[in-house]
mmCIF file of C-alpha atoms in Angstrom:
data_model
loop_
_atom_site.group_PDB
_atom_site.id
_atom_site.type_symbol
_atom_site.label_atom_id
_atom_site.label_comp_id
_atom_site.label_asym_id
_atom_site.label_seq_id
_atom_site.Cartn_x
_atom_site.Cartn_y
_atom_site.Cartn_z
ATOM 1 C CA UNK A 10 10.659 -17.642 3.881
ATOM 2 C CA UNK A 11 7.588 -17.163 6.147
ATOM 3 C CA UNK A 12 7.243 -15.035 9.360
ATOM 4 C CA UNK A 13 8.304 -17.326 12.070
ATOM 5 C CA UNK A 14 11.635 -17.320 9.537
ATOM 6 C CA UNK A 15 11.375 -13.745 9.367
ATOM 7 C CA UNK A 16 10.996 -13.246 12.841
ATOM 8 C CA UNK A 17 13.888 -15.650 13.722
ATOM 9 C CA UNK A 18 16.347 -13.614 11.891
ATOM 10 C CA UNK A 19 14.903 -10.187 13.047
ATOM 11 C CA UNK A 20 15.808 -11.469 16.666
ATOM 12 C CA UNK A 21 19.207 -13.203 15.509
ATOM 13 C CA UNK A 22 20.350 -9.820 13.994
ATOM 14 C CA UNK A 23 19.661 -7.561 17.246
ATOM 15 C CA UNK A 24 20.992 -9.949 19.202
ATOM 16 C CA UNK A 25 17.935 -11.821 21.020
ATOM 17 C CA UNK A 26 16.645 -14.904 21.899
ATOM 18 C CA UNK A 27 13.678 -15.558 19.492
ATOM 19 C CA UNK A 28 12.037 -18.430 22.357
ATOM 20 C CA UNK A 29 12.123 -15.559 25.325
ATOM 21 C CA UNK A 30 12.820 -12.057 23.325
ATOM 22 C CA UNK A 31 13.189 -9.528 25.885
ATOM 23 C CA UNK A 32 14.080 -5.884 23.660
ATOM 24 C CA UNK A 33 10.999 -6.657 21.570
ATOM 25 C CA UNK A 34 7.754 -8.704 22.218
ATOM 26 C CA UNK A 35 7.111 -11.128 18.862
ATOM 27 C CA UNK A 36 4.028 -9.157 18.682
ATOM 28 C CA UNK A 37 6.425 -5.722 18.181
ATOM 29 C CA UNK A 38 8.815 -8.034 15.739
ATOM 30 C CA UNK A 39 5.374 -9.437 13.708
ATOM 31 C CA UNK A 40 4.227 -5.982 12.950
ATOM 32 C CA UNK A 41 7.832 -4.022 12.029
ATOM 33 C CA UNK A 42 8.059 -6.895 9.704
ATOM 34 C CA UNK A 43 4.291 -6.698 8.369
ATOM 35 C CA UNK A 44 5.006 -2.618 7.769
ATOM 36 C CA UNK A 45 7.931 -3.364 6.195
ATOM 37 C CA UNK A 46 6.672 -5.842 3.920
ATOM 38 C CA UNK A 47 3.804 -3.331 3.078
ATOM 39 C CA UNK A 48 5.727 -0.116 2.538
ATOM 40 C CA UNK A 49 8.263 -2.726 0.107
ATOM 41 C CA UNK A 50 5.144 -3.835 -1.730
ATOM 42 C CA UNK A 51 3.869 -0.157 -1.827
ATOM 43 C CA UNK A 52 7.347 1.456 -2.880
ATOM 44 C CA UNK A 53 8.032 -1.512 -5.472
ATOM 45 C CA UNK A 54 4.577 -1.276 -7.036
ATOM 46 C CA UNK A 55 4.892 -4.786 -6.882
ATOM 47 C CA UNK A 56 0.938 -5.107 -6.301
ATOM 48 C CA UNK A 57 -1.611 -3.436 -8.523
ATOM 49 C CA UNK A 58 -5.562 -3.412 -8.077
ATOM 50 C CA UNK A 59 -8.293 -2.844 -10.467
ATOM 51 C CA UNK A 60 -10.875 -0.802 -8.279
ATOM 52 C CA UNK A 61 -14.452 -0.100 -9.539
ATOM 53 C CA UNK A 62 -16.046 2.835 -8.462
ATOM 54 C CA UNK A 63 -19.601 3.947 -9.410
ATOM 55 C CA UNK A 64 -19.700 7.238 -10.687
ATOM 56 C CA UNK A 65 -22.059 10.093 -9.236
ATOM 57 C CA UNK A 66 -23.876 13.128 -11.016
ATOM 58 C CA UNK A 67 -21.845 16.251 -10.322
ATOM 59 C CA UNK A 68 -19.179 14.742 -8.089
ATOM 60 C CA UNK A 69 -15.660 15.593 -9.071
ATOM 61 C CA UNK A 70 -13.750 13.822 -5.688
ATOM 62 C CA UNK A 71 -13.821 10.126 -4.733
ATOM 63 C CA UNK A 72 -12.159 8.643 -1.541
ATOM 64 C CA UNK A 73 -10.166 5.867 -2.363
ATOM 65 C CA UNK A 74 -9.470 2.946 -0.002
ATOM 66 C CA UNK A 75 -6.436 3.321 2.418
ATOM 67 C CA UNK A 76 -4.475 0.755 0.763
ATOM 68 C CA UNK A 77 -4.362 2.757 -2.586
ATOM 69 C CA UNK A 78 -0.993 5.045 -2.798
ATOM 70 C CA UNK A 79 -1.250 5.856 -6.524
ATOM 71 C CA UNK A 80 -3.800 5.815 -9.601
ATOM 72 C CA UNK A 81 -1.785 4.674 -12.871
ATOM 73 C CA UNK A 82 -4.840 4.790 -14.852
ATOM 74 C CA UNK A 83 -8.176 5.957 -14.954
ATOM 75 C CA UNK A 84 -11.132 4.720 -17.454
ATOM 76 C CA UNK A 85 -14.951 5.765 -18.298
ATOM 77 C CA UNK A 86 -16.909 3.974 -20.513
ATOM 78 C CA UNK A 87 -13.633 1.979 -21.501
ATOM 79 C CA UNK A 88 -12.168 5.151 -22.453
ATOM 80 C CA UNK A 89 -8.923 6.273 -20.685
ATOM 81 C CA UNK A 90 -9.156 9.778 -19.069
ATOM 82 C CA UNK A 91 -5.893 11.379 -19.143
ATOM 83 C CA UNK A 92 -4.306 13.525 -16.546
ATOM 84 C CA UNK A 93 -5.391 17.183 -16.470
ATOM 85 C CA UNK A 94 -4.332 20.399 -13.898
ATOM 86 C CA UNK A 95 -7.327 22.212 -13.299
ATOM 87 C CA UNK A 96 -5.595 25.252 -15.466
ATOM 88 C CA UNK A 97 -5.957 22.973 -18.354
ATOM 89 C CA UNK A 98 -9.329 21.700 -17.648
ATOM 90 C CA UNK A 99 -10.675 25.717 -17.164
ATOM 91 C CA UNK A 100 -9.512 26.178 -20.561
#
């Protein structure tokens, strides 16, 4: 199923005509269904990214692209750094 599909059967199921919509423009109908089909990938963890990031001297915080939601796994050096509070790092 692609978008024009998708967008066919948005406009079928509130009632519209999908050749002259007049509740929703198919720009409004394009972009519900691309957030939808984002927060679905997001929620399913159906997508998962291996991101890089060089390392600095004394810096603790990195920003992470937008697209990130959650880190499953973090490595240095090939080593996996497991999940700490900061209680249990102050120890």
């Amino acid at each position: 199923m692609n978008l024009s599909d998708l967008r066919t059967e948005v406009f079928e199921l509130i009632g519209d005509d999908a050749t002259a919509p007049k509740q929703y423009t198919t720009a409004e109908v394009d972009r519900y269904i691309n957030d939808a089909q984002r927060e679905i990938a997001r929620e399913s963890r159906a997508i998962e990214h291996h991101l890089p990031i060089d390392t600095v001297a004394e810096q603790s915080e990195y920003t992470l692209p937008e697209y990130i939601s959650e880190v499953l796994r973090v490595t240095y050096d090939n080593e996996r750094i497991l999940p700490a509070t900061v209680h249990e790092l102050d120890r």
